Tab-separated table of C-alpha atoms in Angstrom:
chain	number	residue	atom	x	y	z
F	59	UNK	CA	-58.334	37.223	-1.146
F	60	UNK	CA	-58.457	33.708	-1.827
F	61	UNK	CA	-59.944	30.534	-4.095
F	62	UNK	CA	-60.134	27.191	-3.604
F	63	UNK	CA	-59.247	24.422	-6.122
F	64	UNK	CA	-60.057	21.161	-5.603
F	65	UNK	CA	-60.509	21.629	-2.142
F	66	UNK	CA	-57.575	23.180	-1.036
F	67	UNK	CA	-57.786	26.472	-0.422
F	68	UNK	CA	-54.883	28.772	-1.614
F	69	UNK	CA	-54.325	32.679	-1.661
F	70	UNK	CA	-54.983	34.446	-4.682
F	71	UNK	CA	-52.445	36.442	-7.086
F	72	UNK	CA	-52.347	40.147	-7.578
F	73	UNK	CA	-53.459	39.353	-11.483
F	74	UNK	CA	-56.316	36.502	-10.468
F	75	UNK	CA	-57.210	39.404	-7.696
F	76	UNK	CA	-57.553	41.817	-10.313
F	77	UNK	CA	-59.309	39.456	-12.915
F	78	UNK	CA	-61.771	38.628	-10.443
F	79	UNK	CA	-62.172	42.389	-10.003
F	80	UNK	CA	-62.827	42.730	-13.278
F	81	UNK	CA	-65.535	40.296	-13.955
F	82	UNK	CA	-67.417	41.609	-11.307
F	83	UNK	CA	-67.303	44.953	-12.783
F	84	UNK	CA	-68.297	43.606	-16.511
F	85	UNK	CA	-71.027	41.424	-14.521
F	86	UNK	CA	-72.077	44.575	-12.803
F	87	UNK	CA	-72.393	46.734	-16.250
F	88	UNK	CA	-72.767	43.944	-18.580
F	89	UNK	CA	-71.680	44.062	-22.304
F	90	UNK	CA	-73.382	46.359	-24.682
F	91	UNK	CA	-74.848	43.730	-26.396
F	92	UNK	CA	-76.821	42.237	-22.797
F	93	UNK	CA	-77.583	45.982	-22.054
F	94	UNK	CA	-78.876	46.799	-25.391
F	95	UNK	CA	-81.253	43.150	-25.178
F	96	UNK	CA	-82.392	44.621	-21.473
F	97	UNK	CA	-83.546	48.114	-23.391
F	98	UNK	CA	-85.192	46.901	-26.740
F	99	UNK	CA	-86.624	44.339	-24.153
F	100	UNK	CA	-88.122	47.153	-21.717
F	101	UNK	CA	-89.048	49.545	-24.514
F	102	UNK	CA	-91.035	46.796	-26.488
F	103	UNK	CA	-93.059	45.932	-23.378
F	104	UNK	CA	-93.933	49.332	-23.110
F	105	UNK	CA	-95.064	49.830	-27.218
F	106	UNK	CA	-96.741	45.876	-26.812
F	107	UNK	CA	-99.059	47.948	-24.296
F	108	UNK	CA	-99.969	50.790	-26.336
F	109	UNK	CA	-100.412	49.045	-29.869
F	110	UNK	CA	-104.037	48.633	-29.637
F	111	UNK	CA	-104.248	52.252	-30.103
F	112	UNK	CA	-102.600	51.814	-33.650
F	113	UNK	CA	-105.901	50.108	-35.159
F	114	UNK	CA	-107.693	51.587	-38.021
F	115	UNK	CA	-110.519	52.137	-36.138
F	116	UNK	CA	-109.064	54.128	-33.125
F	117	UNK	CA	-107.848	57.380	-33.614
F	118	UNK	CA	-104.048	58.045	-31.569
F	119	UNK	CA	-104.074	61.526	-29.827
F	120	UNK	CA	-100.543	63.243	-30.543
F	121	UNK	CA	-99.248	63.097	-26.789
F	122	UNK	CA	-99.317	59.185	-27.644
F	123	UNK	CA	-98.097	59.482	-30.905
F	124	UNK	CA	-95.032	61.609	-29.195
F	125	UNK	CA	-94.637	58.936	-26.443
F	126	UNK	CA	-94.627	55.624	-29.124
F	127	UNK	CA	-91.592	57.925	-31.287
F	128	UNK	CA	-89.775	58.420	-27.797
F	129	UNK	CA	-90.411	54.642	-26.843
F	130	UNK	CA	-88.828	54.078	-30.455
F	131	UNK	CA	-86.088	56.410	-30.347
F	132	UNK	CA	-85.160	55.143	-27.066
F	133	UNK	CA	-82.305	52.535	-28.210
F	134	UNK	CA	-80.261	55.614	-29.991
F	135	UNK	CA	-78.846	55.823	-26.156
F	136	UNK	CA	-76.463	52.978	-25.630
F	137	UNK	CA	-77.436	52.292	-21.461
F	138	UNK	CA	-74.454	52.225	-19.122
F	139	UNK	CA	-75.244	49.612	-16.852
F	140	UNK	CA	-78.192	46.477	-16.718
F	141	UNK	CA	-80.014	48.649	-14.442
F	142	UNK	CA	-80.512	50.830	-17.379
F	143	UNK	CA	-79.367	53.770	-15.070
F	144	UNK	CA	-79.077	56.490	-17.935
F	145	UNK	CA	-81.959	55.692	-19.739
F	146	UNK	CA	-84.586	58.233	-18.802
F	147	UNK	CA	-88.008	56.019	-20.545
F	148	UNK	CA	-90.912	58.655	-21.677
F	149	UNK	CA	-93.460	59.245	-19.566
F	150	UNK	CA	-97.219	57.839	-20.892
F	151	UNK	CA	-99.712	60.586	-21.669
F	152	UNK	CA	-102.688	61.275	-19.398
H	274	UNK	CA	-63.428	-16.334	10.758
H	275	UNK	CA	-63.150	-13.620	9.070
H	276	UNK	CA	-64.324	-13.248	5.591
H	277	UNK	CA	-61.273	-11.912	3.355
H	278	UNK	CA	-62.635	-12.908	-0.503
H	279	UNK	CA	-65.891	-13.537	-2.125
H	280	UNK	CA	-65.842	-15.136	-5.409
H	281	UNK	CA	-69.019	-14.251	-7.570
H	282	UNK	CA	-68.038	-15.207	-10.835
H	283	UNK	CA	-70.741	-17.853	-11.742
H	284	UNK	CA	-72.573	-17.681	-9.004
H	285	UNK	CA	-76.307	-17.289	-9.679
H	286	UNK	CA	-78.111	-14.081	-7.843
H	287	UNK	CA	-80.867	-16.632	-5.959
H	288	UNK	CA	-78.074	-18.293	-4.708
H	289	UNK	CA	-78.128	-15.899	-1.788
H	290	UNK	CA	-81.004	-14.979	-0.292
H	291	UNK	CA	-80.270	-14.654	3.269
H	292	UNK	CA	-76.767	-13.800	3.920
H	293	UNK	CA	-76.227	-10.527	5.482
H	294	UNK	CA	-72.544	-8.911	6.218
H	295	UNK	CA	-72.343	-6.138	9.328
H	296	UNK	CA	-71.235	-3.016	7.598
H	297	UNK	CA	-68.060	-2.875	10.266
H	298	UNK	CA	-66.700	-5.652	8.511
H	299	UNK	CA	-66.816	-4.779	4.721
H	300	UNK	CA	-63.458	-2.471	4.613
H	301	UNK	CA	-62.096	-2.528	1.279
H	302	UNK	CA	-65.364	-3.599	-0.646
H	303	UNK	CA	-65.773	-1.219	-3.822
H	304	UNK	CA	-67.658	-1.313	-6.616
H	305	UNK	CA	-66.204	-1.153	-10.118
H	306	UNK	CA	-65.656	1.918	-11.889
H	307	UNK	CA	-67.626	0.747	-14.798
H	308	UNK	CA	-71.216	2.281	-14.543
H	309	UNK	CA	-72.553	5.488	-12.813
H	310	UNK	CA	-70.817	8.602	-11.637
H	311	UNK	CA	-67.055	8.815	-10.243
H	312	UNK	CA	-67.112	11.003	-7.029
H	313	UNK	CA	-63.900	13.201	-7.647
H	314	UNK	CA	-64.162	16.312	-5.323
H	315	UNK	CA	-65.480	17.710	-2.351
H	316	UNK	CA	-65.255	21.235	-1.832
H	317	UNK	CA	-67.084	23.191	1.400
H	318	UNK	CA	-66.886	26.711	1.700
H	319	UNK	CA	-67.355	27.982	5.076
H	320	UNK	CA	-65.937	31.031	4.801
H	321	UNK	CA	-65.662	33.802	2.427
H	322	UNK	CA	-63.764	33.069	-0.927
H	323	UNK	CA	-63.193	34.809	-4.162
H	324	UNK	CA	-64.236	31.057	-6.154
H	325	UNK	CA	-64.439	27.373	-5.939
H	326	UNK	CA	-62.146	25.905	-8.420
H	327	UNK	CA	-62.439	22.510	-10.472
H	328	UNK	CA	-58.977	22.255	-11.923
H	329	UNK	CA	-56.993	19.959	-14.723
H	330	UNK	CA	-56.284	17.302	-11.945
H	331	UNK	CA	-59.636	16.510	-11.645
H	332	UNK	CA	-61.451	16.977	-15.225
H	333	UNK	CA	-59.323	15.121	-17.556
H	334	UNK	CA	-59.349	12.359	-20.393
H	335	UNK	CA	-60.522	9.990	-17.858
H	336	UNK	CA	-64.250	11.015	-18.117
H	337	UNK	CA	-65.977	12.812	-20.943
H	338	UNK	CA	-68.892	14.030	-18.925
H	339	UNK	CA	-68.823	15.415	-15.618
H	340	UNK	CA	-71.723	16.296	-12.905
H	341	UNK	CA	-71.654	18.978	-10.197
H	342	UNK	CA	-73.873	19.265	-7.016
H	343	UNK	CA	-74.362	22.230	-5.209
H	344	UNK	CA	-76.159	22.284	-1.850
H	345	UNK	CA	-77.132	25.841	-0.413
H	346	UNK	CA	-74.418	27.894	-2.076
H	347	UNK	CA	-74.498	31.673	-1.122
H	348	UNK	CA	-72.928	34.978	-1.558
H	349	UNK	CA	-71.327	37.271	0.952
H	350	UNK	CA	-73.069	39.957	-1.568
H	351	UNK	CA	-77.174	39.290	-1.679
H	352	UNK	CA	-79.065	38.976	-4.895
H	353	UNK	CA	-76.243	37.896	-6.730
H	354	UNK	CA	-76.270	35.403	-9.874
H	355	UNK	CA	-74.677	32.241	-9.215
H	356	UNK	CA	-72.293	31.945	-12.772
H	357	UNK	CA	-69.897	28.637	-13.772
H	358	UNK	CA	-66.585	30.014	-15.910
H	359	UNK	CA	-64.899	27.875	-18.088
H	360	UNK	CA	-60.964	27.072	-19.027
H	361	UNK	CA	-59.193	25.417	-21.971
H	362	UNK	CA	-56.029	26.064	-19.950
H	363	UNK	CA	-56.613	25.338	-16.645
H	364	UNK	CA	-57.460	28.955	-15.626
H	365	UNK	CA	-55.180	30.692	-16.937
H	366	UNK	CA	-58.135	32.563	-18.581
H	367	UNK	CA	-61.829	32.055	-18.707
H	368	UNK	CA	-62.687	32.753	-21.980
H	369	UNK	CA	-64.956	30.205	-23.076
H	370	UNK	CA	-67.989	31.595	-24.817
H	371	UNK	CA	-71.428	30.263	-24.611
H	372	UNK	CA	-75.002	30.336	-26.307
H	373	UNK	CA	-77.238	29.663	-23.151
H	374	UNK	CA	-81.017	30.141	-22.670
H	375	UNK	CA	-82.579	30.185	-19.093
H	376	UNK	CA	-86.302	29.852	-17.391
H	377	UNK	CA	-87.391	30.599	-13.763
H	378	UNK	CA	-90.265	28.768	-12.299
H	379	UNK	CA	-92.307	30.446	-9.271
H	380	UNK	CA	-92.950	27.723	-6.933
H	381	UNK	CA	-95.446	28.980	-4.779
H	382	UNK	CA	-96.425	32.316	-5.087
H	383	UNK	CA	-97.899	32.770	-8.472
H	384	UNK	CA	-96.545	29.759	-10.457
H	385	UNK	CA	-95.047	32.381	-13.193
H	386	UNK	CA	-93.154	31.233	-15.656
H	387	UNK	CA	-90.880	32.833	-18.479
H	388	UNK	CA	-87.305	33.693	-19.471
H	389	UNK	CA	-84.662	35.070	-17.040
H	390	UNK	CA	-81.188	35.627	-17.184
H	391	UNK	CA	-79.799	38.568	-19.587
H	392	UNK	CA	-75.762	36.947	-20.236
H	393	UNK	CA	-76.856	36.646	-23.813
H	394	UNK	CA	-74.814	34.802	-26.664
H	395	UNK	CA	-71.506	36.820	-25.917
H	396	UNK	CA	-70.703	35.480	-22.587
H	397	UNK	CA	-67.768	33.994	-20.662
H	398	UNK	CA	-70.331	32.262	-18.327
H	399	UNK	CA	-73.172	30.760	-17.744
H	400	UNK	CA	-75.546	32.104	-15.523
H	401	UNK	CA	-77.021	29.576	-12.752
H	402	UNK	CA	-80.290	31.092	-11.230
H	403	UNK	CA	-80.621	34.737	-10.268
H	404	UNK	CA	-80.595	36.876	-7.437
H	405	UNK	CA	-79.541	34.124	-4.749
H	406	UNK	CA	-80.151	35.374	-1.570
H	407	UNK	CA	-76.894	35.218	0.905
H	408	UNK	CA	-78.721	34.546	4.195
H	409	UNK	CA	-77.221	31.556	5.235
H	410	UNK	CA	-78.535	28.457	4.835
H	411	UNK	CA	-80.619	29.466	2.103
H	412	UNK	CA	-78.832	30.210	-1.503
H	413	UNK	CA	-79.274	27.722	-4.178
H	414	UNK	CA	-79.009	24.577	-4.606
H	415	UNK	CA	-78.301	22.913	-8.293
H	416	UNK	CA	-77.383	19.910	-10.351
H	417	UNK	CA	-75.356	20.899	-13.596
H	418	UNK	CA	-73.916	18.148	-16.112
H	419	UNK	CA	-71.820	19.299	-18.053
H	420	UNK	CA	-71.771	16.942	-21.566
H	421	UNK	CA	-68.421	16.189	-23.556
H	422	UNK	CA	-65.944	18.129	-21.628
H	423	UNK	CA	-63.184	16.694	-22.768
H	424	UNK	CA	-64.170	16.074	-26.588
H	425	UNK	CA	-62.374	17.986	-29.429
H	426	UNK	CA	-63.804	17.243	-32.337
H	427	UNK	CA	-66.883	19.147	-31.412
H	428	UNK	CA	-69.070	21.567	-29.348
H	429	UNK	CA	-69.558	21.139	-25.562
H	430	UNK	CA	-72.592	21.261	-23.771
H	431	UNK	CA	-74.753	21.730	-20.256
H	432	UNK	CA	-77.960	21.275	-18.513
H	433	UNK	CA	-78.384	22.591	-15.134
H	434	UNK	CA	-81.558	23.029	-13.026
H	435	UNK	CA	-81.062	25.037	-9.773
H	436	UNK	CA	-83.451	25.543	-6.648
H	437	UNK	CA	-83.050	28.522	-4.248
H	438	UNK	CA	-84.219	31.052	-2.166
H	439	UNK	CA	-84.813	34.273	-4.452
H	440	UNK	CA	-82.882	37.505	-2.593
H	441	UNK	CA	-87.130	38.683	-1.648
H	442	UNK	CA	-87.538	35.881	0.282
H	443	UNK	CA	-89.163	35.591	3.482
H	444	UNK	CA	-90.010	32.073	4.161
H	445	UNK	CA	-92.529	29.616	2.782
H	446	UNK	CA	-95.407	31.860	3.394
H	447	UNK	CA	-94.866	35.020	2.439
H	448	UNK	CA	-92.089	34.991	-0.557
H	449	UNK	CA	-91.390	33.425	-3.841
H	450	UNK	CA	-89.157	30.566	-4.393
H	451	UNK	CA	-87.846	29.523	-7.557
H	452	UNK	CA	-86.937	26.839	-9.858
H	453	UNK	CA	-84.281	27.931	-12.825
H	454	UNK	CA	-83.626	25.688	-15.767
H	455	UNK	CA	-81.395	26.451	-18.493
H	456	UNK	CA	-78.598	24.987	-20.969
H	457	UNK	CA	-75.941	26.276	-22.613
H	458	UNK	CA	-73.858	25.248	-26.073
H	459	UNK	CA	-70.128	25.782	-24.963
H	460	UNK	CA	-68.487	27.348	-27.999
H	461	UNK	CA	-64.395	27.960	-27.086
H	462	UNK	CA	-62.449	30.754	-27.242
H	463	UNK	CA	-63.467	31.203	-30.728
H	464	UNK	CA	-66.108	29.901	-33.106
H	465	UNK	CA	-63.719	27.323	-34.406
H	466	UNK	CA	-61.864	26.410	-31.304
H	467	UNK	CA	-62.620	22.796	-29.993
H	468	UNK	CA	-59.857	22.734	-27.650
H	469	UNK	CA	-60.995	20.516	-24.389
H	470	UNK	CA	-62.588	21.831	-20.643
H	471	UNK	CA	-60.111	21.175	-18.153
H	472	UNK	CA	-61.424	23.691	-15.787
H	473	UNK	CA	-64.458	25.055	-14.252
H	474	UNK	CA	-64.938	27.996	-11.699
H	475	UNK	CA	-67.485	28.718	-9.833
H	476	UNK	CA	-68.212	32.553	-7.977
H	477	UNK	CA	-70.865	34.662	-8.153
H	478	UNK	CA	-72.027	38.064	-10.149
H	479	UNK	CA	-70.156	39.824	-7.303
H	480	UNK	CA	-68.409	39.552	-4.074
H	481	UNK	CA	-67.416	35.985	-2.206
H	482	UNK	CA	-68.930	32.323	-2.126
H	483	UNK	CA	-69.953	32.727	1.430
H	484	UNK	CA	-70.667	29.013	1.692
H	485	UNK	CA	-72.014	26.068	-0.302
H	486	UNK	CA	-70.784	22.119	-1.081
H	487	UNK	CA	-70.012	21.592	-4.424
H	488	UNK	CA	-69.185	18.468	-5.711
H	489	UNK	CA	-67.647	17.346	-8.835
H	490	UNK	CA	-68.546	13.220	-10.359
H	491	UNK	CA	-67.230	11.801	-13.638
H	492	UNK	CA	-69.582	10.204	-15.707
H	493	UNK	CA	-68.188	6.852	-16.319
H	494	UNK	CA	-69.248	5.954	-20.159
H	495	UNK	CA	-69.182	2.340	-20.379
């Protein structure tokens, strides 16, 4: 593998091989924190759609009460990758 | 004769108005390093490499600011983030943090706007676009100056704006381009570390710079 610095291009070392390696692999998965921001992100899209339903003056059926909980309950997984792979979201009541 | 030296000390601008020199014969004409950018570096990648490298012989004490260019820059790896890594050390690690916010711009389809970009506070780069698509010629294209580089006293800071060919793409007509916009606060190593820039790499998310010029300036300050 190689770089090049300031124009000249040069092969890599074993460590700047493997510390390329690993960047791509934390870019991949991101940090907890960036996967965590993706999730709340996601989920409060999803509750922003629904929240009309929460007005005095509309009464929320249980299946939607059931699917805002699971919406909220939904960051007590920590997600494995930005793609949010392991996160199975609730599905919206008919 | 040939003309070998032109005085201009004193000599009032009107006082040529018609005088015109053949480019062939101006050879070691230069203007002063006293205003504008400093071009440093030229780097083309025309085949696959792991990074394009800015090291400590080019960013040093003699500028404080710096500019990069980078015309149609592309991934071997499609839909890959475009990200700039910075050193205190001159590579030997990239652990720089930095605060950055980004925007994308639709420029044709829809003319969308918002927030892109998830790298967050906690990051050892900043993120330059998103989803660059690799087919050549296409990629992104971006300006990025980078503000106080070499400063210690304080934080460091950039402003980039980047143009490219999102990875859906399919020409003028039928996808979406973008316009990305977005700055960062370079912290250090550490939330009291000050410690001068003297290197910058450039890769993306994943896999090789497949091509793309990038060129580094130093912004002359007086």
């Amino acid at each position: 593998m190689k770089k090049i610095v300031d124009g000249i291009e040069i092969e890599m070392t074993d460590a700047e091989i493997a510390s390329k390696q690993a960047e791509d692999k934390q870019n991949l998965e991101g940090t907890l924190v960036q996967r965590m921001s993706v999730l709340r992100n996601k989920r409060n899209n999803l509750l922003a759609e629904t929240d009309w339903m929460a007005s005095s003056d509309v009464t929320m059926s249980n299946d939607w009460k059931t699917y805002r909980q699971a919406l909220r309950d939904i960051t007590k997984t920590e997600p494995t990758d930005m793609a949010l792979s392991n996160i199975t979201f609730p599905t919206k009541p008919s | 004769m040939a003309l070998t030296k032109v005085r201009t000390s004193g000599m009032a601008d009107s006082a040529i108005t018609t005088a015109k020199i053949a480019d062939s014969n101006i050879t070691n004409a230069k203007l002063s390093d006293t205003f504008g950018m400093v071009h440093l570096n030229t780097t083309t990648v025309s085949s696959g490499v792991a990074n394009v490298t800015f090291s400590s012989s080019l960013i040093t004490d003699t500028y404080m600011d710096y500019k990069v260019t980078i015309r149609f820059a592309a991934g071997a790896t499609n839909g890959q983030a475009l990200l700039v890594y910075l050193s205190d050390n001159n590579g030997t690690a990239y652990d720089i943090y930095a605060e950055q916010h980004m925007r994308y711009h639709d420029l044709k389809a829809s003319l969308a706007s918002g927030n892109a970009g998830t790298t967050g506070n906690s990051a050892f780069n900043v993120q330059l676009g998103a989803g660059t698509e690799s087919t050549a010629n296409k990629g992104i294209n971006a300006t990025i100056t980078f503000i106080g580089l070499r400063q210690t006293t304080g934080f460091k800071a950039l402003r980039y704006d980047c143009i490219g060919a999102h990875d859906n793409d399919g020409g003028h007509n039928t996808g979406n381009d973008y316009w990305w916009e977005g700055a960062a606060k370079i912290i250090g190593s550490s939330n009291s570390d000050r410690t001068a820039i003297n290197n910058l790499k450039f890769q993306f998310a994943s896999g090789n710079v497949a091509q793309g010029t990038f060129s580094l300036y130093g912004i002359v300050a007086s």
